[in-house]
Short mmCIF file of C-alpha atoms and ligand atoms in Angstrom, two decimals:
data_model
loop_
_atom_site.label_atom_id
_atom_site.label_comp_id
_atom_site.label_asym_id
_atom_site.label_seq_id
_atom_site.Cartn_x
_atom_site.Cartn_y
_atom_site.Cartn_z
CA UNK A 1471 0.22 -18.58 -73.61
CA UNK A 1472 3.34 -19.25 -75.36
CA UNK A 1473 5.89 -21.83 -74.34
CA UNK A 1474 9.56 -20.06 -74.41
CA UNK A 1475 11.52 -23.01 -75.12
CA UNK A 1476 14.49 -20.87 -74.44
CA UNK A 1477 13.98 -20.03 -70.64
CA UNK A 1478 15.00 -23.03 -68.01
CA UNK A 1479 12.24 -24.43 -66.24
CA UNK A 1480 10.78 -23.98 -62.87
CA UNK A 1481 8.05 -26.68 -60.82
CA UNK A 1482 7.21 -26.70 -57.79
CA UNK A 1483 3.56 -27.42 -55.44
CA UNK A 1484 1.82 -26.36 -51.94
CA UNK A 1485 -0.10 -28.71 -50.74
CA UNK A 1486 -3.62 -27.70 -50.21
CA UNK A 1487 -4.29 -29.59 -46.82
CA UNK A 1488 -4.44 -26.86 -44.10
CA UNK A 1489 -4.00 -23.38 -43.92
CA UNK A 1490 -0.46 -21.92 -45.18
CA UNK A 1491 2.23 -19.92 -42.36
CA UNK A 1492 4.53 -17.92 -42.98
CA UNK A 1493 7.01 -20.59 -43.14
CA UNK A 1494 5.23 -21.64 -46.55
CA UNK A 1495 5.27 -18.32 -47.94
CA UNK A 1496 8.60 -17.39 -47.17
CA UNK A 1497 10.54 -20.46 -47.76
CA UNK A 1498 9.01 -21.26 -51.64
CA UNK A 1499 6.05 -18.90 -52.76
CA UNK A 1500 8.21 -15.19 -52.35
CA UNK A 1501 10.97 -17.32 -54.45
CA UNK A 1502 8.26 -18.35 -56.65
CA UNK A 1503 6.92 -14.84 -57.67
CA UNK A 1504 11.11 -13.67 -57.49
CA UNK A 1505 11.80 -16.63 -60.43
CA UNK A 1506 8.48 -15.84 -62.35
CA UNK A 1507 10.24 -13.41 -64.86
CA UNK A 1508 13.19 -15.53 -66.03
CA UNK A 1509 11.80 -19.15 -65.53
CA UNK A 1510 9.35 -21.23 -67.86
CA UNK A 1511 7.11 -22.07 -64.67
CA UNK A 1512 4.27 -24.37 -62.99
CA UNK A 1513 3.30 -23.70 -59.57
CA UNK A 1514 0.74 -26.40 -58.83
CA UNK A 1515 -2.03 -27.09 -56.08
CA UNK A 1516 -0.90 -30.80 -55.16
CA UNK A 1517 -4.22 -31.90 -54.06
CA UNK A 1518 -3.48 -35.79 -54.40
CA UNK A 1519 -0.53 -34.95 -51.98
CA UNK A 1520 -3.18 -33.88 -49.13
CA UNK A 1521 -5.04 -36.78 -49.44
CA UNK A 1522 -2.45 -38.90 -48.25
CA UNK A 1523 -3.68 -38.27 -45.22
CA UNK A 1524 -7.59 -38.22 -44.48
CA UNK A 1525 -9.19 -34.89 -45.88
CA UNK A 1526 -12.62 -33.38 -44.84
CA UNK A 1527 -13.76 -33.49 -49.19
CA UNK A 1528 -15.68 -30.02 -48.78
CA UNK A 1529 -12.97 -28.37 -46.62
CA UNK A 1530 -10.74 -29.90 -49.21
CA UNK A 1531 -12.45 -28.53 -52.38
CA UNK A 1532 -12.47 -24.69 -50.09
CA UNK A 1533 -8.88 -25.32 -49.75
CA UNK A 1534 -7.80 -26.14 -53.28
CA UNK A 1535 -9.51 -22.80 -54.61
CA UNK A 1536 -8.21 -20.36 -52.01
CA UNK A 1537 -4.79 -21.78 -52.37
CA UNK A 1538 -4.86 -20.40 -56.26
CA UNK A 1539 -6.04 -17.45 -55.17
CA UNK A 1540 -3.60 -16.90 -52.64
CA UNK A 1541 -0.68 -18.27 -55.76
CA UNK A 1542 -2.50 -15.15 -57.32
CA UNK A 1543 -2.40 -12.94 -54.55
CA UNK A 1544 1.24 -13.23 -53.33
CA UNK A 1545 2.01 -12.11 -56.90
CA UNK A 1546 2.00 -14.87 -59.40
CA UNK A 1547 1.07 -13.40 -62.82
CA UNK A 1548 -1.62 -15.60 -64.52
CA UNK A 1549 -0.06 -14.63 -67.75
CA UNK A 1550 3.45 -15.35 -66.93
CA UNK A 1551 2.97 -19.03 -65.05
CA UNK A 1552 0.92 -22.43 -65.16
CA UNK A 1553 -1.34 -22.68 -62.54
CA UNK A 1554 -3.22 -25.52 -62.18
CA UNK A 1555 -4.37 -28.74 -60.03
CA UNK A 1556 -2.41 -31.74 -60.03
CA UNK A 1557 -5.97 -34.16 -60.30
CA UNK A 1558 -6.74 -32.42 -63.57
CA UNK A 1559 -3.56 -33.70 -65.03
CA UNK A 1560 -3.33 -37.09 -64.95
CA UNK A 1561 0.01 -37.72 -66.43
CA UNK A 1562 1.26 -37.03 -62.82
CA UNK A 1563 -0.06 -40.40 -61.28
CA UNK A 1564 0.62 -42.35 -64.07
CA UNK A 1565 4.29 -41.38 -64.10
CA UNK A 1566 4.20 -41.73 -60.45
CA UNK A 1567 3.24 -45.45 -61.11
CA UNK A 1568 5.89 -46.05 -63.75
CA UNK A 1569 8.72 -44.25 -61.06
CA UNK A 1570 7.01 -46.79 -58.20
CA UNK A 1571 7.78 -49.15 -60.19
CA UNK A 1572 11.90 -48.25 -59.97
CA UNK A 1573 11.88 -47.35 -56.92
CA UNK A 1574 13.08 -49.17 -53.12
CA UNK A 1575 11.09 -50.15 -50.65
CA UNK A 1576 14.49 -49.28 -48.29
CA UNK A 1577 14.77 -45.57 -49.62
CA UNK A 1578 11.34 -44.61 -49.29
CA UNK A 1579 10.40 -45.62 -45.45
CA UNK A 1580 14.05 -43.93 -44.95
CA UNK A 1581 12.78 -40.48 -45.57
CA UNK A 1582 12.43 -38.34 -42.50
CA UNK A 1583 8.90 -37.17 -43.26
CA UNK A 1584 8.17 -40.47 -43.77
CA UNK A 1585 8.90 -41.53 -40.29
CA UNK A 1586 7.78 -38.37 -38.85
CA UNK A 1587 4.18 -38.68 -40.06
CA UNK A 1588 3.87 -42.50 -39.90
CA UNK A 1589 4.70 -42.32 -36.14
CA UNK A 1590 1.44 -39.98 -35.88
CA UNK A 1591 -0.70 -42.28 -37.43
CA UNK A 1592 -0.52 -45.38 -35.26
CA UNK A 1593 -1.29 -48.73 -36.82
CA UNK A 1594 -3.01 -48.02 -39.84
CA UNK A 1595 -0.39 -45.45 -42.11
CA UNK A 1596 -1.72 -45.48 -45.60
CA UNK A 1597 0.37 -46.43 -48.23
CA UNK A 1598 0.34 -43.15 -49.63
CA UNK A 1599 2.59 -42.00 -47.07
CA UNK A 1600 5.12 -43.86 -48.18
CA UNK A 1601 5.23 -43.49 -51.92
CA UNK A 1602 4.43 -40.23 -51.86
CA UNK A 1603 7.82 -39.03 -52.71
CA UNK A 1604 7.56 -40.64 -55.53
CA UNK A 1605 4.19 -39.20 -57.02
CA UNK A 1606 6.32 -36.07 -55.89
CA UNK A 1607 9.12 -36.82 -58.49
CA UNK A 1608 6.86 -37.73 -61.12
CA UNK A 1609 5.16 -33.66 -60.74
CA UNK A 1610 8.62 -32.90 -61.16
CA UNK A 1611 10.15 -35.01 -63.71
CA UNK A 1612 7.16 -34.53 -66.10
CA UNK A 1613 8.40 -30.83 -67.09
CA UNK A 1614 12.08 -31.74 -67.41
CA UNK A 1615 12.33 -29.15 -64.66
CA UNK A 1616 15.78 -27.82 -64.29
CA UNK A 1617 15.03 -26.00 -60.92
CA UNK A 1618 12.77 -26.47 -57.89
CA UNK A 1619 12.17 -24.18 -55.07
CA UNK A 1620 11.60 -25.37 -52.20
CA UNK A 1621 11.55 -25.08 -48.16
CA UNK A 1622 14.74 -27.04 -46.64
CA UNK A 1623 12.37 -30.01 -45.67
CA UNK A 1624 11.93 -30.66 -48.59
CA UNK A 1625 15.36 -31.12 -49.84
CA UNK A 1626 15.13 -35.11 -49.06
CA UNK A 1627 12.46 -35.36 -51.79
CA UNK A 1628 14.27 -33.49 -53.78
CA UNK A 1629 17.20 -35.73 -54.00
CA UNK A 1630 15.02 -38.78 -54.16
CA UNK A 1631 13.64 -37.38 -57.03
CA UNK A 1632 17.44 -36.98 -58.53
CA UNK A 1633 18.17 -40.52 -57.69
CA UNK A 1634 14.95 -42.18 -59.56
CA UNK A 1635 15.78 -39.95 -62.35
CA UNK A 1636 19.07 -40.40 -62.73
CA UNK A 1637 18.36 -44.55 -62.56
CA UNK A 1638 15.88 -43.96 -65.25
CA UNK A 1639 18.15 -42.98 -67.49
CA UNK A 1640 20.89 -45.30 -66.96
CA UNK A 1641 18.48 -48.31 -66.93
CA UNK A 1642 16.04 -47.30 -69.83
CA UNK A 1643 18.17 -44.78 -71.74
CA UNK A 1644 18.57 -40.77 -71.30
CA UNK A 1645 14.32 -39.72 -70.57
CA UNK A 1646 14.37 -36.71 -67.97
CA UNK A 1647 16.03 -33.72 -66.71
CA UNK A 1648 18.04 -34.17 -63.45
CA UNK A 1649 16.49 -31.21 -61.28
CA UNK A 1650 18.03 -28.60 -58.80
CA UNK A 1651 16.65 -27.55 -55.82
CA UNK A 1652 16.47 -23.58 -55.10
CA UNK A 1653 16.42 -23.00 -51.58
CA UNK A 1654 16.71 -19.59 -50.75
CA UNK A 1655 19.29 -17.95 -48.45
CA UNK A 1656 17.06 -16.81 -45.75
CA UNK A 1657 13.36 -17.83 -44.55
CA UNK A 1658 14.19 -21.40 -45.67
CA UNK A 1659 13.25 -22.97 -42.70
CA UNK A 1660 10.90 -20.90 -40.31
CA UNK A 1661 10.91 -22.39 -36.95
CA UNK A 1662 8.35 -22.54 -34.14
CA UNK A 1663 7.28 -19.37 -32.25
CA UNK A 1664 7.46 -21.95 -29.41
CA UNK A 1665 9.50 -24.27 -30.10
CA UNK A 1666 12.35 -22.92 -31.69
CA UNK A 1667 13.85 -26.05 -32.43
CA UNK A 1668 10.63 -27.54 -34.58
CA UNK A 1669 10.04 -26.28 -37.55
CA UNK A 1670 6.55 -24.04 -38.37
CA UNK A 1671 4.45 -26.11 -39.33
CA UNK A 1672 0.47 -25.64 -40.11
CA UNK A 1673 -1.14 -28.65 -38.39
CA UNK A 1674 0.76 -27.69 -35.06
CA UNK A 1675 -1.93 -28.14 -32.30
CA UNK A 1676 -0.79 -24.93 -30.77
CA UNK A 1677 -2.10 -21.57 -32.94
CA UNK A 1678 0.59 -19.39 -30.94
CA UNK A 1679 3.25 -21.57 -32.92
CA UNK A 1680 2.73 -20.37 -36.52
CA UNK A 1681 1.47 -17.26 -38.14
CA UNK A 1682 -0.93 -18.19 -40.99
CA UNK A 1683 -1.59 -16.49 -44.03
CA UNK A 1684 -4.72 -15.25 -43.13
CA UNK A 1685 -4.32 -14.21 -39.40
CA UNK A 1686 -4.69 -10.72 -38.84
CA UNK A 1687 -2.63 -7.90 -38.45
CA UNK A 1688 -3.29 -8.00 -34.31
CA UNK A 1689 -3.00 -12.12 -33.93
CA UNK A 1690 0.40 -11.53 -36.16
CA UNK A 1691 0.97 -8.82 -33.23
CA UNK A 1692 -0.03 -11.36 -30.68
CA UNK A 1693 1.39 -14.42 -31.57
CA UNK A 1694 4.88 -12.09 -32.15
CA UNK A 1695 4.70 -10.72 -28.33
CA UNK A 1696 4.28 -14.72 -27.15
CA UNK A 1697 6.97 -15.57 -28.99
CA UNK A 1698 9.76 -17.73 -26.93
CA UNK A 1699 13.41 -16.31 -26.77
CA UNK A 1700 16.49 -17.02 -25.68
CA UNK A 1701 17.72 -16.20 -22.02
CA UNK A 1702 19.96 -12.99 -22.18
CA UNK A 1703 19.79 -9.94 -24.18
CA UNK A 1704 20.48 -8.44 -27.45
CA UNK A 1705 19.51 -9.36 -30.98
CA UNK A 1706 21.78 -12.15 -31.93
CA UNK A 1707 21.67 -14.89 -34.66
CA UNK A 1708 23.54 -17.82 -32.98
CA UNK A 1709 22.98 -21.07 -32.70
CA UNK A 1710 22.33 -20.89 -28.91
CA UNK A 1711 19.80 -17.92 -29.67
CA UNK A 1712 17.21 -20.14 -31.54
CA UNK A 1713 14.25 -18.53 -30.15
CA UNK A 1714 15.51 -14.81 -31.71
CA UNK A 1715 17.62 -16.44 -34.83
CA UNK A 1716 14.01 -17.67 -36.02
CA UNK A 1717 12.92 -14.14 -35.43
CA UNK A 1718 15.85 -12.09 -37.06
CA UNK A 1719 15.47 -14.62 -39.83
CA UNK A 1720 11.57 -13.88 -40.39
CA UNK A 1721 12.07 -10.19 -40.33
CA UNK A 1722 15.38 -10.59 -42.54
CA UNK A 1723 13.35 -12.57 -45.06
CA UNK A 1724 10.64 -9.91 -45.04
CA UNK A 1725 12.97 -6.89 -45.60
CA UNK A 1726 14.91 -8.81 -47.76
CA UNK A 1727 18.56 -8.21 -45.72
CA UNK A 1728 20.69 -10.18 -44.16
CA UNK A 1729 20.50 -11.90 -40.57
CA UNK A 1730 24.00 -9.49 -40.23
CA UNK A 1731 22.01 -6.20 -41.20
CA UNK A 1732 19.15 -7.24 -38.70
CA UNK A 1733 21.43 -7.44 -36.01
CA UNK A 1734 23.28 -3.73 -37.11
CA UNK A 1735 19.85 -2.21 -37.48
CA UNK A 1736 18.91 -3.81 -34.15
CA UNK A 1737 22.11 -3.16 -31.99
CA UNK A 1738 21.34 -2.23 -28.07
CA UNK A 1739 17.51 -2.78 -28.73
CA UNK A 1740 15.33 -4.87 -26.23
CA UNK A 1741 13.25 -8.53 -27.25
CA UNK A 1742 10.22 -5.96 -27.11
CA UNK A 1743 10.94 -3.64 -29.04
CA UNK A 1744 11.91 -6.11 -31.48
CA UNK A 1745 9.78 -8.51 -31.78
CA UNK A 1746 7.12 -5.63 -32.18
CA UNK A 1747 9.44 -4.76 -36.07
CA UNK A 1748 8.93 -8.15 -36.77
CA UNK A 1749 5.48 -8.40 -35.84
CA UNK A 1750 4.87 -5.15 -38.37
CA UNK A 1751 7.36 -6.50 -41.12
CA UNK A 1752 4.88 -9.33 -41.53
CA UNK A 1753 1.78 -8.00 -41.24
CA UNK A 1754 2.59 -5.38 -43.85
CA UNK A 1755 3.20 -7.99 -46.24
CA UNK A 1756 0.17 -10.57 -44.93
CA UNK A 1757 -2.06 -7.41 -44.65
CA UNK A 1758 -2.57 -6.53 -48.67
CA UNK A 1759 -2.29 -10.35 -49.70
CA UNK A 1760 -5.45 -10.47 -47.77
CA UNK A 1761 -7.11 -8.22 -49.38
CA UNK A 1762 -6.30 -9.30 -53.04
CA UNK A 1763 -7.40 -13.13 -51.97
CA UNK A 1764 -10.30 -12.20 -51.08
CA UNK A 1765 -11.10 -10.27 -54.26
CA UNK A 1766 -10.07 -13.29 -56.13
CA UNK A 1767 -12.26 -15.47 -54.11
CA UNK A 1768 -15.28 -13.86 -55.11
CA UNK A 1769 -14.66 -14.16 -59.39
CA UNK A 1770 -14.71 -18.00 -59.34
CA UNK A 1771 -15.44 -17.84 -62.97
CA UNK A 1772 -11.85 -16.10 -63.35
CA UNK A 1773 -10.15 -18.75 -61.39
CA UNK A 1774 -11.86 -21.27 -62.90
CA UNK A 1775 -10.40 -19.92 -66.65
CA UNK A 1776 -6.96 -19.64 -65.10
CA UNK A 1777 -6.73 -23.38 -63.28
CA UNK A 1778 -8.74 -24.84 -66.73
CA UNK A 1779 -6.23 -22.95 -69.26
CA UNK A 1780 -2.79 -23.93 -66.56
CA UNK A 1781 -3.64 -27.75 -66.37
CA UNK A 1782 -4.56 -27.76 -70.35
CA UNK A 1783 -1.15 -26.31 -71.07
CA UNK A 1784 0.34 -28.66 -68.30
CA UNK A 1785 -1.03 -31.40 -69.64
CA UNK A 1786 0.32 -31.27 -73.31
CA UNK A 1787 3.48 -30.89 -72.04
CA UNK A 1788 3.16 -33.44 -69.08
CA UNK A 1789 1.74 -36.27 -71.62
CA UNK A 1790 4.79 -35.86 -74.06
CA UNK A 1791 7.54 -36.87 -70.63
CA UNK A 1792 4.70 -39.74 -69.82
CA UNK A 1793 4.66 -41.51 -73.39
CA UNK A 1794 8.61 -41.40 -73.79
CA UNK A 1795 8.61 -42.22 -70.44
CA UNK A 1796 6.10 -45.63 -71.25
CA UNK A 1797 7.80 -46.28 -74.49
CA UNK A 1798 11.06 -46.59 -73.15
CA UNK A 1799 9.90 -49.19 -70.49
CA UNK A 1800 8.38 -51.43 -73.17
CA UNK A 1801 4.95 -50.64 -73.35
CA UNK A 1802 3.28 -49.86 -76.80
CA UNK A 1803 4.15 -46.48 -78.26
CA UNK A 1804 1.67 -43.58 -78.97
CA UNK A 1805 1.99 -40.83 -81.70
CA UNK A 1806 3.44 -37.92 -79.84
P1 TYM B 1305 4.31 -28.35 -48.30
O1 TYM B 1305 2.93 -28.20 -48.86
O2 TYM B 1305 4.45 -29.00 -46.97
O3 TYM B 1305 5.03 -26.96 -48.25
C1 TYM B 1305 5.06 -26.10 -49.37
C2 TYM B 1305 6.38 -25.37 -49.43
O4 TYM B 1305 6.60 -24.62 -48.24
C3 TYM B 1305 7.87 -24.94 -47.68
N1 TYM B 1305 7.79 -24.86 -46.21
C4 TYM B 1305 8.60 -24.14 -45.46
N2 TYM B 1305 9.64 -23.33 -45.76
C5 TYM B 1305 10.27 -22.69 -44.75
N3 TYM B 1305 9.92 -22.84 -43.45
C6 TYM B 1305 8.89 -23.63 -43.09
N4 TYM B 1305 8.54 -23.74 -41.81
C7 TYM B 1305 8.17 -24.32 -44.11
N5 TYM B 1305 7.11 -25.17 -44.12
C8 TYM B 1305 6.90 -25.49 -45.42
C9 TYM B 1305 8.14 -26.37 -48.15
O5 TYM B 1305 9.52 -26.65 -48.13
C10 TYM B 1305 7.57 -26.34 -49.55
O6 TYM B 1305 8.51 -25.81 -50.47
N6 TYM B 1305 5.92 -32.30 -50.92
C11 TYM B 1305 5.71 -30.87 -50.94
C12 TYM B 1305 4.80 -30.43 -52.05
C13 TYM B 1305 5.17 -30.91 -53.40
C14 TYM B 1305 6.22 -30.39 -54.23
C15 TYM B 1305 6.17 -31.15 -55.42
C16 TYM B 1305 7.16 -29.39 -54.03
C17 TYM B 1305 4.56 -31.91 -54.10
N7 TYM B 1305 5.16 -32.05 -55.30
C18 TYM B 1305 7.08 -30.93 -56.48
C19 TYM B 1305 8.06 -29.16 -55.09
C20 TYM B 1305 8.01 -29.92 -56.26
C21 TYM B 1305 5.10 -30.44 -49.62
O7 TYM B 1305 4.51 -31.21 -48.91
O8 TYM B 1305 5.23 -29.11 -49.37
#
């Protein structure tokens, strides 16, 4: 595969640590596949994100695989994109070191995920928890990415990854690419079917909260009827309607319209009746995604050539940022 120096260039990761919602698909992967034409891209599996937090290593390896296949299956054209898995290219913890290295203590326990996570995990929170931002700007700032989509919650990152950047340069001398995020105007954060006011999120304990990528077409069904909304009638997208905002928003996303053409489409219609369109939107586009994974799954050889080529071609490009990178901290150069 060619690189087309000419097109602007896209990164961005999925962790492989659980199994993806909704949420994951349409706040980043339907932008991903959207951007795939006009964007120099890398979509990588961030497995050395998971293990921040304690994985099972053969539910892990399961994980890592099926998450390619699913890049694959939500539309991502082998020929057109890098694909590949962060712990074959190692550039991306060895920049992370150099960025640890210029970053603050203060900044990084300040992140909200940060805090969120580390107040799960009691007395003992790894250390990867907290500098795990930073391994997150190295994956980006190894590409000189210009844009990254991404979910809202992960905006924070995102300008943490802008800051160390941007103080690169000015201490050491212009090195990388300050990056954008792309967050797209609707799906960008997918709430709770519960809890409207928490966002989706794939290790919630409680299965009626998400949708995941592989539930089928009658849990999607299911979990849709369960879903909590907002006292009164009428499809709305308010602030004080979170319960049906969330569900306008999904469907919206889906059909690719606006929250305003939900509620047209919508007007004088009941919760039931509704929630039942949104329930259909989203298993007619979970349905066939399905099917194609599961293809995928069984040619391992094929995803084996595709993850093999993707972090070789990753890697050439990641190791170029990494030595300029090392050379312009002082240590000894390397022939480029
Ligand atoms: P992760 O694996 O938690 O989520 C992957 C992507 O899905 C988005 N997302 C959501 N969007 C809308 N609604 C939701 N409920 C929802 N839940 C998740 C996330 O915003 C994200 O875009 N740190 C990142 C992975 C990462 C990365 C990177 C991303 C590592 N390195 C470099 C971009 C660039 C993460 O944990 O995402």
């Amino acid at each position: 595969m060619q690189i087309q120096e000419t097109k602007k260039t896209i990164f961005s990761g999925i962790q492989p640590s659980g199994i993806l919602t909704i949420g994951n698909y349409l706040g980043a992967l339907r932008n991903w596949v959207q951007l795939q034409e006009e964007y120099n891209t890398y979509y990588c599996i961030v497995d050395m994100h998971a293990i921040t937090v304690r994985q099972d290593p053969s539910v892990l390896k399961k994980r890592c695989l099926e998450l390619l296949a699913l890049y694959i299956a939500c539309g991502l054209d082998p020929e057109k994109n890098t694909m590949y898995f962060q712990s074959h290219v190692s550039a991306h913890a060895e920049l992370g070191w150099l960025l640890n290295c210029n970053a603050y203590m203060g900044e990084l326990s300040r992140m909200t995920q940060f805090k969120d996570k580390s107040a799960k995990q009691g007395n003992n929170i790894g250390a990867g928890l907290l500098t795990y931002p930073v391994l997150m700007a190295a994956d980006i700032l190894l590409f000189n990415t210009d844009l990254v989509p991404i979910g809202s919650d992960q905006k924070q990152h995102l300008e943490l990854a802008r800051d160390l950047a941007e103080r690169f340069n000015n201490v050491y001398g212009q090195t990388f690419t300050v990056p954008e995020p792309y967050i797209g105007k609707s799906g960008a954060r997918i709430m709770s079917l519960q809890e409207p006011n928490k966002k989706m999120s794939k290790s919630d304990e409680n299965v009626n909260a998400f949708i995941s990528m592989v539930d089928p077409a009658d849990v999607v069904m299911k979990k849709m009827k369960r879903a909590v909304t907002d006292s009164g009638s009428g499809i709305i997208y308010s602030p004080d309607k979170p319960g049906i905002s969330n569900l306008i928003d999904i469907y919206a996303s889906c059909k690719g319209v606006t929250p305003k053409e939900v509620e047209k489409e919508f007007e004088g219609a009941g919760y039931g009746t509704f929630k039942e369109a949104v329930g259909t939107a989203v298993a007619e586009i979970l349905t066939p995604i399905q099917q194609k994974q599961k293809e995928l799954l069984s040619d391992k050889a094929y995803l084996e050539k595709i993850f093999t080529e993707g972090a070789d071609k990753a890697r050439y490009t990641a190791n170029r940022t990494l030595w300029k990178a090392q050379k312009r901290m002082g240590l000894a150069p390397r022939k480029l």
